[in-house]
Amino acid sequence: MTEMIEAEPGLAARVLQRQAAPDSSAARLAAAVRSTASLGRPILVTGCGTSEHAALAVVEILREALGDAGLPSGIGQAGMPVAVQAFEASLEGELGGDGALVIGVSHEGGTWATNRALEAAKAAGATVALFTVSERSPGAAIADIVVATDELDQSWCHTVGYVSPMLAAAAVAGHLTDRPIQSESARRLLGAGLAPDAVRATEALAAALNPIDHLIVSGTGVDRPAARELVLKVEEGAHLSASMRDLETVLHGHLAGMESAMGFVLILTDPARFDDRLARASGVLRAISTLGLSAGAIISERYDAAVPASLTPAGRLVVPSSGEIPTATASLLGSAVPLQLVTERLARDRGVNPDPIRRDDARYLAAADAAG
């Protein structure tokens, strides 16, 4: 897992450069997104597991690009991208319908629920696209447009599988807005999480979280996909029970179930409606502090300057600003390495090998087999 995380800055340049040409598959998908949104037809993005979280991120990246291009991007507007969980999507008799665009995210293109969802969309007359590692994947055979990342994970924890579709979506967004993201800017943003000071801060946060028996992760806005991904990473990689709560949801009943033996991590990088998010996040952290939970944060420079350090005694990982990259994409890429690296360091502290997600344990392998 560590090697894959360390490879991600270089991965950014490779994925973005492959999809930069005006005749690339990313450009063709951008044209499909533009025409579908212009007509007010559904744009659905679907996936499972890490790919579901990447699908949520793809929606945020495309929404921002559509807004910049003067196309529908607001919640509830016809033509705005929407994320749908793949199994639920696969149960729809006609997914999307004629004139819709359904985009799958599947790292290796073999997830059965995602492929069934794409088949349902195809049968309904929708245009089908797929972010995947290879044009030779099973899911690619279903799709009309395949945006291949050509980057294969070596870890079942899917570090590359989370980052690569976001980079591919960023390439699509660049074609939509005619303002492509420079690969060097993305490389620097991802690489910042591996700088010596950042690694030391990550190790300190992991050490502070090691004694807890349950982790709550919260986020707001474009940080919600990252919060979900951190929960998945911690459970599959460090074998620690974890839950995701939307920022406001923390205070609606769930607070009553929190105890001092738990930990809390807030992901806070979304600059939109800064004052509103800052006020609510600070209130949540004050509540968490009052209960005595070990609290930390993955936080942008601007929020870092505004949130008292006393509210995150377990430490914080600061995501640098990047004015060269659209804000949603910058938030999602900026938190990607910190959330994965804190998982890896937490797994080390707990004496866990994160790569096989416990399939090297006969009991858990049998459980996976039992599920079919």
mmCIF file of C-alpha atoms in Angstrom:
data_model
loop_
_atom_site.group_PDB
_atom_site.id
_atom_site.type_symbol
_atom_site.label_atom_id
_atom_site.label_comp_id
_atom_site.label_asym_id
_atom_site.label_seq_id
_atom_site.Cartn_x
_atom_site.Cartn_y
_atom_site.Cartn_z
ATOM 1 C CA MET A 1 0.000 0.000 0.000
ATOM 2 C CA THR A 2 2.824 2.413 0.835
ATOM 3 C CA GLU A 3 4.427 1.956 -2.564
ATOM 4 C CA MET A 4 1.137 2.683 -4.319
ATOM 5 C CA ILE A 5 0.586 5.865 -2.293
ATOM 6 C CA GLU A 6 4.101 7.050 -3.085
ATOM 7 C CA ALA A 7 3.459 6.420 -6.795
ATOM 8 C CA GLU A 8 0.378 8.646 -6.946
ATOM 9 C CA PRO A 9 2.091 11.990 -7.720
ATOM 10 C CA GLY A 10 3.578 10.473 -10.883
ATOM 11 C CA LEU A 11 0.289 8.778 -11.651
ATOM 12 C CA ALA A 12 -1.346 12.221 -11.888
ATOM 13 C CA ALA A 13 0.878 13.270 -14.757
ATOM 14 C CA ARG A 14 0.397 10.020 -16.629
ATOM 15 C CA VAL A 15 -3.408 9.946 -16.434
ATOM 16 C CA LEU A 16 -3.852 13.613 -17.298
ATOM 17 C CA GLN A 17 -1.413 13.523 -20.186
ATOM 18 C CA ARG A 18 -3.005 10.409 -21.694
ATOM 19 C CA GLN A 19 -6.393 12.140 -21.753
ATOM 20 C CA ALA A 20 -5.268 15.600 -22.857
ATOM 21 C CA ALA A 21 -5.669 15.170 -26.632
ATOM 22 C CA PRO A 22 -8.782 16.633 -28.305
ATOM 23 C CA ASP A 23 -9.644 13.179 -29.691
ATOM 24 C CA SER A 24 -9.138 11.359 -26.363
ATOM 25 C CA SER A 25 -11.871 9.326 -24.693
ATOM 26 C CA ALA A 26 -12.042 12.009 -21.973
ATOM 27 C CA ALA A 27 -12.824 14.595 -24.654
ATOM 28 C CA ARG A 28 -15.543 12.358 -26.091
ATOM 29 C CA LEU A 29 -17.060 11.877 -22.653
ATOM 30 C CA ALA A 30 -16.932 15.651 -22.087
ATOM 31 C CA ALA A 31 -18.901 16.144 -25.299
ATOM 32 C CA ALA A 32 -21.473 13.589 -24.122
ATOM 33 C CA VAL A 33 -21.746 15.284 -20.711
ATOM 34 C CA ARG A 34 -22.188 18.681 -22.366
ATOM 35 C CA SER A 35 -24.900 17.555 -24.769
ATOM 36 C CA THR A 36 -26.785 15.521 -22.132
ATOM 37 C CA ALA A 37 -26.732 18.376 -19.613
ATOM 38 C CA SER A 38 -27.775 20.894 -22.277
ATOM 39 C CA LEU A 39 -30.864 18.792 -23.024
ATOM 40 C CA GLY A 40 -31.670 18.402 -19.318
ATOM 41 C CA ARG A 41 -31.416 14.622 -19.514
ATOM 42 C CA PRO A 42 -30.209 12.472 -16.577
ATOM 43 C CA ILE A 43 -26.489 12.065 -15.913
ATOM 44 C CA LEU A 44 -25.915 9.222 -13.441
ATOM 45 C CA VAL A 45 -22.572 8.086 -12.015
ATOM 46 C CA THR A 46 -22.340 4.697 -10.309
ATOM 47 C CA GLY A 47 -19.896 2.366 -8.576
ATOM 48 C CA CYS A 48 -19.305 0.093 -5.557
ATOM 49 C CA GLY A 49 -16.909 0.393 -2.615
ATOM 50 C CA THR A 50 -13.940 2.630 -3.360
ATOM 51 C CA SER A 51 -15.351 3.100 -6.859
ATOM 52 C CA GLU A 52 -18.611 4.357 -5.342
ATOM 53 C CA HIS A 53 -16.674 6.985 -3.431
ATOM 54 C CA ALA A 54 -14.786 7.850 -6.605
ATOM 55 C CA ALA A 55 -18.179 8.126 -8.354
ATOM 56 C CA LEU A 56 -19.307 10.623 -5.705
ATOM 57 C CA ALA A 57 -16.103 12.553 -6.352
ATOM 58 C CA VAL A 58 -16.651 12.417 -10.129
ATOM 59 C CA VAL A 59 -20.068 14.029 -9.606
ATOM 60 C CA GLU A 60 -18.500 16.898 -7.654
ATOM 61 C CA ILE A 61 -15.789 17.424 -10.275
ATOM 62 C CA LEU A 62 -18.304 17.397 -13.145
ATOM 63 C CA ARG A 63 -20.759 19.651 -11.294
ATOM 64 C CA GLU A 64 -18.094 22.289 -10.841
ATOM 65 C CA ALA A 65 -17.057 22.070 -14.493
ATOM 66 C CA LEU A 66 -20.660 22.266 -15.713
ATOM 67 C CA GLY A 67 -21.243 25.344 -13.573
ATOM 68 C CA ASP A 68 -18.121 26.967 -14.994
ATOM 69 C CA ALA A 69 -19.385 26.158 -18.496
ATOM 70 C CA GLY A 70 -22.808 27.719 -17.810
ATOM 71 C CA LEU A 71 -24.591 24.347 -17.795
ATOM 72 C CA PRO A 72 -26.899 22.775 -15.150
ATOM 73 C CA SER A 73 -24.984 22.105 -11.938
ATOM 74 C CA GLY A 74 -27.293 23.012 -9.045
ATOM 75 C CA ILE A 75 -29.022 20.403 -6.906
ATOM 76 C CA GLY A 76 -32.320 19.439 -8.513
ATOM 77 C CA GLN A 77 -31.595 21.013 -11.895
ATOM 78 C CA ALA A 78 -32.329 18.804 -14.893
ATOM 79 C CA GLY A 79 -29.048 17.605 -16.332
ATOM 80 C CA MET A 80 -27.096 17.858 -13.070
ATOM 81 C CA PRO A 81 -24.919 14.750 -12.405
ATOM 82 C CA VAL A 82 -26.179 12.457 -9.641
ATOM 83 C CA ALA A 83 -24.425 9.523 -7.944
ATOM 84 C CA VAL A 84 -26.272 6.197 -7.605
ATOM 85 C CA GLN A 85 -25.009 3.148 -5.706
ATOM 86 C CA ALA A 86 -24.361 0.370 -8.217
ATOM 87 C CA PHE A 87 -26.425 -2.420 -6.654
ATOM 88 C CA GLU A 88 -29.421 -0.117 -6.272
ATOM 89 C CA ALA A 89 -28.943 1.069 -9.846
ATOM 90 C CA SER A 90 -28.770 -2.517 -11.087
ATOM 91 C CA LEU A 91 -32.251 -3.184 -9.676
ATOM 92 C CA GLU A 92 -33.824 -0.512 -11.885
ATOM 93 C CA GLY A 93 -35.671 -1.977 -14.845
ATOM 94 C CA GLU A 94 -34.677 0.963 -17.032
ATOM 95 C CA LEU A 95 -31.753 2.959 -15.716
ATOM 96 C CA GLY A 96 -31.617 6.533 -16.955
ATOM 97 C CA GLY A 97 -33.761 6.007 -20.019
ATOM 98 C CA ASP A 98 -33.396 7.131 -23.599
ATOM 99 C CA GLY A 99 -31.103 10.141 -23.916
ATOM 100 C CA ALA A 100 -29.523 9.685 -20.494
ATOM 101 C CA LEU A 101 -25.807 9.324 -19.792
ATOM 102 C CA VAL A 102 -24.773 6.671 -17.275
ATOM 103 C CA ILE A 103 -21.134 6.665 -16.172
ATOM 104 C CA GLY A 104 -19.683 3.707 -14.311
ATOM 105 C CA VAL A 105 -16.574 3.684 -12.166
ATOM 106 C CA SER A 106 -14.952 0.284 -11.778
ATOM 107 C CA HIS A 107 -11.223 -0.086 -11.253
ATOM 108 C CA GLU A 108 -10.809 -3.438 -12.975
ATOM 109 C CA GLY A 109 -14.175 -3.339 -14.756
ATOM 110 C CA GLY A 110 -15.318 -6.598 -13.194
ATOM 111 C CA THR A 111 -17.698 -5.516 -10.397
ATOM 112 C CA TRP A 112 -20.887 -7.443 -11.115
ATOM 113 C CA ALA A 113 -23.323 -4.866 -9.684
ATOM 114 C CA THR A 114 -21.743 -2.022 -11.660
ATOM 115 C CA ASN A 115 -21.778 -4.015 -14.865
ATOM 116 C CA ARG A 116 -25.412 -4.998 -14.323
ATOM 117 C CA ALA A 117 -26.252 -1.333 -13.821
ATOM 118 C CA LEU A 118 -24.479 -0.456 -17.066
ATOM 119 C CA GLU A 119 -26.356 -3.231 -18.877
ATOM 120 C CA ALA A 120 -29.665 -1.866 -17.514
ATOM 121 C CA ALA A 121 -28.729 1.591 -18.777
ATOM 122 C CA LYS A 122 -27.766 0.246 -22.188
ATOM 123 C CA ALA A 123 -31.053 -1.634 -22.479
ATOM 124 C CA ALA A 124 -32.933 1.580 -21.604
ATOM 125 C CA GLY A 125 -31.288 3.484 -24.456
ATOM 126 C CA ALA A 126 -28.802 5.481 -22.390
ATOM 127 C CA THR A 127 -25.283 6.281 -23.500
ATOM 128 C CA VAL A 128 -22.926 4.285 -21.282
ATOM 129 C CA ALA A 129 -19.431 5.393 -20.241
ATOM 130 C CA LEU A 130 -16.893 3.814 -17.915
ATOM 131 C CA PHE A 131 -13.816 4.911 -15.979
ATOM 132 C CA THR A 132 -11.667 1.783 -15.682
ATOM 133 C CA VAL A 133 -8.109 0.561 -15.891
ATOM 134 C CA SER A 134 -8.279 -0.961 -19.371
ATOM 135 C CA GLU A 135 -10.356 -0.990 -22.545
ATOM 136 C CA ARG A 136 -10.141 -4.791 -22.304
ATOM 137 C CA SER A 137 -11.988 -4.988 -18.969
ATOM 138 C CA PRO A 138 -15.388 -6.754 -18.833
ATOM 139 C CA GLY A 139 -17.211 -3.489 -18.137
ATOM 140 C CA ALA A 140 -15.535 -1.855 -21.113
ATOM 141 C CA ALA A 141 -17.318 -4.313 -23.409
ATOM 142 C CA ILE A 142 -20.632 -2.774 -22.310
ATOM 143 C CA ALA A 143 -19.649 0.870 -22.588
ATOM 144 C CA ASP A 144 -19.922 3.244 -25.536
ATOM 145 C CA ILE A 145 -17.118 5.425 -24.146
ATOM 146 C CA VAL A 146 -14.243 3.979 -22.111
ATOM 147 C CA VAL A 147 -11.914 6.343 -20.278
ATOM 148 C CA ALA A 148 -9.025 4.026 -19.488
ATOM 149 C CA THR A 149 -6.588 5.085 -16.764
ATOM 150 C CA ASP A 150 -4.027 2.347 -17.569
ATOM 151 C CA GLU A 151 -3.095 2.356 -13.860
ATOM 152 C CA LEU A 152 -3.581 -0.963 -12.049
ATOM 153 C CA ASP A 153 -3.653 -1.287 -8.263
ATOM 154 C CA GLN A 154 -1.393 -3.843 -6.610
ATOM 155 C CA SER A 155 -3.231 -3.527 -3.297
ATOM 156 C CA TRP A 156 -6.777 -4.684 -2.584
ATOM 157 C CA CYS A 157 -7.096 -1.469 -0.566
ATOM 158 C CA HIS A 158 -7.356 0.342 -3.921
ATOM 159 C CA THR A 159 -5.266 3.441 -3.354
ATOM 160 C CA VAL A 160 -4.798 3.967 -7.103
ATOM 161 C CA GLY A 161 -8.386 2.873 -7.690
ATOM 162 C CA TYR A 162 -9.600 5.916 -5.734
ATOM 163 C CA VAL A 163 -7.273 8.527 -7.212
ATOM 164 C CA SER A 164 -7.097 7.512 -10.886
ATOM 165 C CA PRO A 165 -10.811 7.973 -11.764
ATOM 166 C CA MET A 166 -10.763 11.389 -10.073
ATOM 167 C CA LEU A 167 -7.829 12.366 -12.277
ATOM 168 C CA ALA A 168 -9.639 11.027 -15.343
ATOM 169 C CA ALA A 169 -12.739 13.027 -14.355
ATOM 170 C CA ALA A 170 -10.525 16.098 -13.964
ATOM 171 C CA ALA A 171 -9.364 15.536 -17.544
ATOM 172 C CA VAL A 172 -13.022 15.384 -18.660
ATOM 173 C CA ALA A 173 -13.695 18.601 -16.734
ATOM 174 C CA GLY A 174 -10.774 20.271 -18.486
ATOM 175 C CA HIS A 175 -12.280 19.438 -21.878
ATOM 176 C CA LEU A 176 -15.690 20.721 -20.704
ATOM 177 C CA THR A 177 -14.315 24.092 -19.656
ATOM 178 C CA ASP A 178 -11.461 24.353 -22.186
ATOM 179 C CA ARG A 179 -9.167 24.832 -19.186
ATOM 180 C CA PRO A 180 -7.189 21.613 -18.757
ATOM 181 C CA ILE A 181 -5.552 20.893 -15.430
ATOM 182 C CA GLN A 182 -1.779 21.002 -15.694
ATOM 183 C CA SER A 183 -0.308 17.644 -14.745
ATOM 184 C CA GLU A 184 2.534 19.290 -12.793
ATOM 185 C CA SER A 185 0.030 21.145 -10.601
ATOM 186 C CA ALA A 186 -1.781 17.890 -9.795
ATOM 187 C CA ARG A 187 1.525 16.138 -9.162
ATOM 188 C CA ARG A 188 2.577 18.823 -6.670
ATOM 189 C CA LEU A 189 -0.759 18.689 -4.859
ATOM 190 C CA LEU A 190 -0.665 14.917 -4.453
ATOM 191 C CA GLY A 191 3.017 14.975 -3.564
ATOM 192 C CA ALA A 192 2.477 17.480 -0.750
ATOM 193 C CA GLY A 193 1.017 14.721 1.408
ATOM 194 C CA LEU A 194 4.334 12.868 1.188
ATOM 195 C CA ALA A 195 6.572 15.769 2.241
ATOM 196 C CA PRO A 196 8.587 15.014 5.422
ATOM 197 C CA ASP A 197 6.555 17.384 7.632
ATOM 198 C CA ALA A 198 3.295 15.940 6.299
ATOM 199 C CA VAL A 199 4.441 12.378 6.950
ATOM 200 C CA ARG A 200 5.458 13.256 10.517
ATOM 201 C CA ALA A 201 2.051 14.853 11.115
ATOM 202 C CA THR A 202 0.367 11.762 9.659
ATOM 203 C CA GLU A 203 2.335 9.461 11.950
ATOM 204 C CA ALA A 204 1.424 11.583 14.971
ATOM 205 C CA LEU A 205 -2.286 11.476 14.089
ATOM 206 C CA ALA A 206 -2.160 7.704 13.527
ATOM 207 C CA ALA A 207 -0.427 7.192 16.874
ATOM 208 C CA ALA A 208 -3.067 9.290 18.634
ATOM 209 C CA LEU A 209 -5.865 7.259 17.035
ATOM 210 C CA ASN A 210 -4.281 3.852 17.670
ATOM 211 C CA PRO A 211 -5.808 3.282 21.158
ATOM 212 C CA ILE A 212 -9.418 4.020 20.106
ATOM 213 C CA ASP A 213 -12.027 1.316 19.563
ATOM 214 C CA HIS A 214 -14.126 3.129 16.928
ATOM 215 C CA LEU A 215 -13.515 6.006 14.537
ATOM 216 C CA ILE A 216 -16.085 8.570 13.401
ATOM 217 C CA VAL A 217 -15.182 10.508 10.240
ATOM 218 C CA SER A 218 -17.123 13.578 9.169
ATOM 219 C CA GLY A 219 -17.116 15.897 6.179
ATOM 220 C CA THR A 220 -19.190 18.485 4.360
ATOM 221 C CA GLY A 221 -19.579 19.471 0.719
ATOM 222 C CA VAL A 222 -16.967 17.975 -1.592
ATOM 223 C CA ASP A 223 -15.234 16.405 1.434
ATOM 224 C CA ARG A 224 -18.044 13.899 1.922
ATOM 225 C CA PRO A 225 -16.648 11.356 -0.604
ATOM 226 C CA ALA A 226 -13.233 11.565 1.076
ATOM 227 C CA ALA A 227 -14.807 11.003 4.503
ATOM 228 C CA ARG A 228 -16.524 7.874 3.212
ATOM 229 C CA GLU A 229 -13.301 6.658 1.648
ATOM 230 C CA LEU A 230 -11.344 7.159 4.878
ATOM 231 C CA VAL A 231 -13.910 5.044 6.733
ATOM 232 C CA LEU A 232 -13.580 2.268 4.152
ATOM 233 C CA LYS A 233 -9.788 2.458 4.200
ATOM 234 C CA VAL A 234 -9.606 2.322 7.995
ATOM 235 C CA GLU A 235 -11.945 -0.676 8.175
ATOM 236 C CA GLU A 236 -10.405 -2.705 5.350
ATOM 237 C CA GLY A 237 -6.798 -1.601 5.862
ATOM 238 C CA ALA A 238 -6.392 -1.137 9.620
ATOM 239 C CA HIS A 239 -9.249 -3.449 10.719
ATOM 240 C CA LEU A 240 -10.712 -0.724 12.926
ATOM 241 C CA SER A 241 -14.461 -0.187 13.143
ATOM 242 C CA ALA A 242 -15.426 3.184 11.656
ATOM 243 C CA SER A 243 -18.466 5.236 10.607
ATOM 244 C CA MET A 244 -19.042 8.257 8.379
ATOM 245 C CA ARG A 245 -21.324 11.076 9.459
ATOM 246 C CA ASP A 246 -22.221 14.158 7.465
ATOM 247 C CA LEU A 247 -21.162 17.235 9.419
ATOM 248 C CA GLU A 248 -24.609 18.326 10.553
ATOM 249 C CA THR A 249 -25.738 14.723 11.094
ATOM 250 C CA VAL A 250 -23.188 14.291 13.896
ATOM 251 C CA LEU A 251 -25.352 16.495 16.093
ATOM 252 C CA HIS A 252 -28.670 14.817 15.301
ATOM 253 C CA GLY A 253 -28.856 11.850 17.635
ATOM 254 C CA HIS A 254 -25.472 10.304 16.859
ATOM 255 C CA LEU A 255 -23.761 12.460 19.471
ATOM 256 C CA ALA A 256 -25.568 10.453 22.161
ATOM 257 C CA GLY A 257 -23.717 7.318 21.087
ATOM 258 C CA MET A 258 -20.231 8.805 21.269
ATOM 259 C CA GLU A 259 -17.859 7.928 24.096
ATOM 260 C CA SER A 260 -14.357 9.022 25.035
ATOM 261 C CA ALA A 261 -12.910 5.694 23.845
ATOM 262 C CA MET A 262 -13.778 6.707 20.259
ATOM 263 C CA GLY A 263 -11.847 8.880 17.841
ATOM 264 C CA PHE A 264 -13.026 11.592 15.483
ATOM 265 C CA VAL A 265 -11.501 12.897 12.254
ATOM 266 C CA LEU A 266 -12.932 15.877 10.405
ATOM 267 C CA ILE A 267 -12.122 16.406 6.733
ATOM 268 C CA LEU A 268 -12.529 20.108 6.015
ATOM 269 C CA THR A 269 -11.178 21.530 2.765
ATOM 270 C CA ASP A 270 -14.211 22.697 0.752
ATOM 271 C CA PRO A 271 -13.907 26.504 0.400
ATOM 272 C CA ALA A 272 -17.490 27.055 -0.785
ATOM 273 C CA ARG A 273 -19.673 28.858 1.802
ATOM 274 C CA PHE A 274 -16.564 29.090 3.959
ATOM 275 C CA ASP A 275 -18.084 30.981 6.885
ATOM 276 C CA ASP A 276 -21.070 28.624 7.171
ATOM 277 C CA ARG A 277 -18.917 25.488 7.039
ATOM 278 C CA LEU A 278 -16.369 26.953 9.458
ATOM 279 C CA ALA A 279 -19.024 27.867 12.024
ATOM 280 C CA ARG A 280 -20.693 24.450 11.956
ATOM 281 C CA ALA A 281 -17.434 22.507 11.895
ATOM 282 C CA SER A 282 -16.140 24.487 14.873
ATOM 283 C CA GLY A 283 -19.350 23.753 16.749
ATOM 284 C CA VAL A 284 -19.062 20.030 16.063
ATOM 285 C CA LEU A 285 -15.430 20.010 17.195
ATOM 286 C CA ARG A 286 -16.378 21.825 20.397
ATOM 287 C CA ALA A 287 -19.021 19.183 21.087
ATOM 288 C CA ILE A 288 -16.533 16.385 20.403
ATOM 289 C CA SER A 289 -13.956 18.059 22.648
ATOM 290 C CA THR A 290 -16.490 18.344 25.473
ATOM 291 C CA LEU A 291 -17.076 14.583 25.295
ATOM 292 C CA GLY A 292 -13.341 13.872 25.404
ATOM 293 C CA LEU A 293 -12.923 12.034 22.100
ATOM 294 C CA SER A 294 -9.516 11.966 20.474
ATOM 295 C CA ALA A 295 -10.091 14.404 17.590
ATOM 296 C CA GLY A 296 -7.974 15.208 14.537
ATOM 297 C CA ALA A 297 -8.454 16.711 11.107
ATOM 298 C CA ILE A 298 -7.460 16.694 7.461
ATOM 299 C CA ILE A 299 -7.838 20.379 6.798
ATOM 300 C CA SER A 300 -7.025 23.042 4.218
ATOM 301 C CA GLU A 301 -4.642 25.906 4.947
ATOM 302 C CA ARG A 302 -7.474 28.426 5.149
ATOM 303 C CA TYR A 303 -9.504 26.389 7.650
ATOM 304 C CA ASP A 304 -6.317 25.520 9.539
ATOM 305 C CA ALA A 305 -5.758 29.203 10.202
ATOM 306 C CA ALA A 306 -9.343 29.643 11.444
ATOM 307 C CA VAL A 307 -9.938 26.516 13.576
ATOM 308 C CA PRO A 308 -8.176 26.564 16.981
ATOM 309 C CA ALA A 309 -5.553 23.823 17.292
ATOM 310 C CA SER A 310 -7.004 22.993 20.724
ATOM 311 C CA LEU A 311 -10.062 21.494 18.993
ATOM 312 C CA THR A 312 -7.949 18.836 17.239
ATOM 313 C CA PRO A 313 -5.627 17.570 20.004
ATOM 314 C CA ALA A 314 -4.876 14.360 18.061
ATOM 315 C CA GLY A 315 -3.291 16.488 15.349
ATOM 316 C CA ARG A 316 -4.100 17.651 11.861
ATOM 317 C CA LEU A 317 -2.869 17.115 8.321
ATOM 318 C CA VAL A 318 -2.867 20.387 6.395
ATOM 319 C CA VAL A 319 -3.761 20.267 2.700
ATOM 320 C CA PRO A 320 -2.003 23.042 0.746
ATOM 321 C CA SER A 321 -3.976 25.467 -1.380
ATOM 322 C CA SER A 322 -3.737 25.196 -5.157
ATOM 323 C CA GLY A 323 -5.143 28.093 -7.129
ATOM 324 C CA GLU A 324 -4.105 26.392 -10.360
ATOM 325 C CA ILE A 325 -6.717 23.624 -9.949
ATOM 326 C CA PRO A 326 -10.535 24.016 -9.717
ATOM 327 C CA THR A 327 -11.570 24.022 -6.084
ATOM 328 C CA ALA A 328 -13.578 20.760 -5.980
ATOM 329 C CA THR A 329 -10.820 18.837 -7.730
ATOM 330 C CA ALA A 330 -8.167 20.444 -5.518
ATOM 331 C CA SER A 331 -10.037 19.441 -2.353
ATOM 332 C CA LEU A 332 -10.531 15.857 -3.482
ATOM 333 C CA LEU A 333 -6.972 15.364 -4.721
ATOM 334 C CA GLY A 334 -5.499 17.236 -1.765
ATOM 335 C CA SER A 335 -7.128 14.946 0.818
ATOM 336 C CA ALA A 336 -6.497 11.714 -1.116
ATOM 337 C CA VAL A 337 -2.922 11.012 -0.029
ATOM 338 C CA PRO A 338 -3.401 12.104 3.623
ATOM 339 C CA LEU A 339 -6.435 9.861 4.118
ATOM 340 C CA GLN A 340 -4.624 6.871 2.628
ATOM 341 C CA LEU A 341 -1.344 7.479 4.409
ATOM 342 C CA VAL A 342 -2.974 7.874 7.824
ATOM 343 C CA THR A 343 -4.634 4.493 7.211
ATOM 344 C CA GLU A 344 -1.320 2.895 6.313
ATOM 345 C CA ARG A 345 0.413 4.338 9.379
ATOM 346 C CA LEU A 346 -2.499 3.318 11.606
ATOM 347 C CA ALA A 347 -2.267 -0.203 10.188
ATOM 348 C CA ARG A 348 1.459 -0.253 11.012
ATOM 349 C CA ASP A 349 0.778 0.848 14.582
ATOM 350 C CA ARG A 350 -1.833 -1.899 14.924
ATOM 351 C CA GLY A 351 0.469 -4.548 13.414
ATOM 352 C CA VAL A 352 -1.823 -5.095 10.416
ATOM 353 C CA ASN A 353 -0.935 -5.779 6.790
ATOM 354 C CA PRO A 354 -3.420 -3.520 4.943
ATOM 355 C CA ASP A 355 -3.004 -4.980 1.462
ATOM 356 C CA PRO A 356 -5.036 -8.247 1.539
ATOM 357 C CA ILE A 357 -8.036 -6.679 3.414
ATOM 358 C CA ARG A 358 -8.007 -9.722 5.700
ATOM 359 C CA ARG A 359 -8.414 -12.266 2.900
ATOM 360 C CA ASP A 360 -5.243 -13.916 4.274
ATOM 361 C CA ASP A 361 -7.321 -14.917 7.319
ATOM 362 C CA ALA A 362 -9.259 -18.144 6.669
ATOM 363 C CA ARG A 363 -12.287 -16.907 8.617
ATOM 364 C CA TYR A 364 -12.649 -13.723 6.593
ATOM 365 C CA LEU A 365 -11.960 -15.529 3.332
ATOM 366 C CA ALA A 366 -14.724 -17.975 4.223
ATOM 367 C CA ALA A 367 -17.034 -15.060 5.030
ATOM 368 C CA ALA A 368 -16.373 -13.532 1.611
ATOM 369 C CA ASP A 369 -16.993 -16.896 -0.063
ATOM 370 C CA ALA A 370 -20.213 -17.337 1.941
ATOM 371 C CA ALA A 371 -21.512 -14.046 0.585
ATOM 372 C CA GLY A 372 -21.056 -15.352 -2.949
#
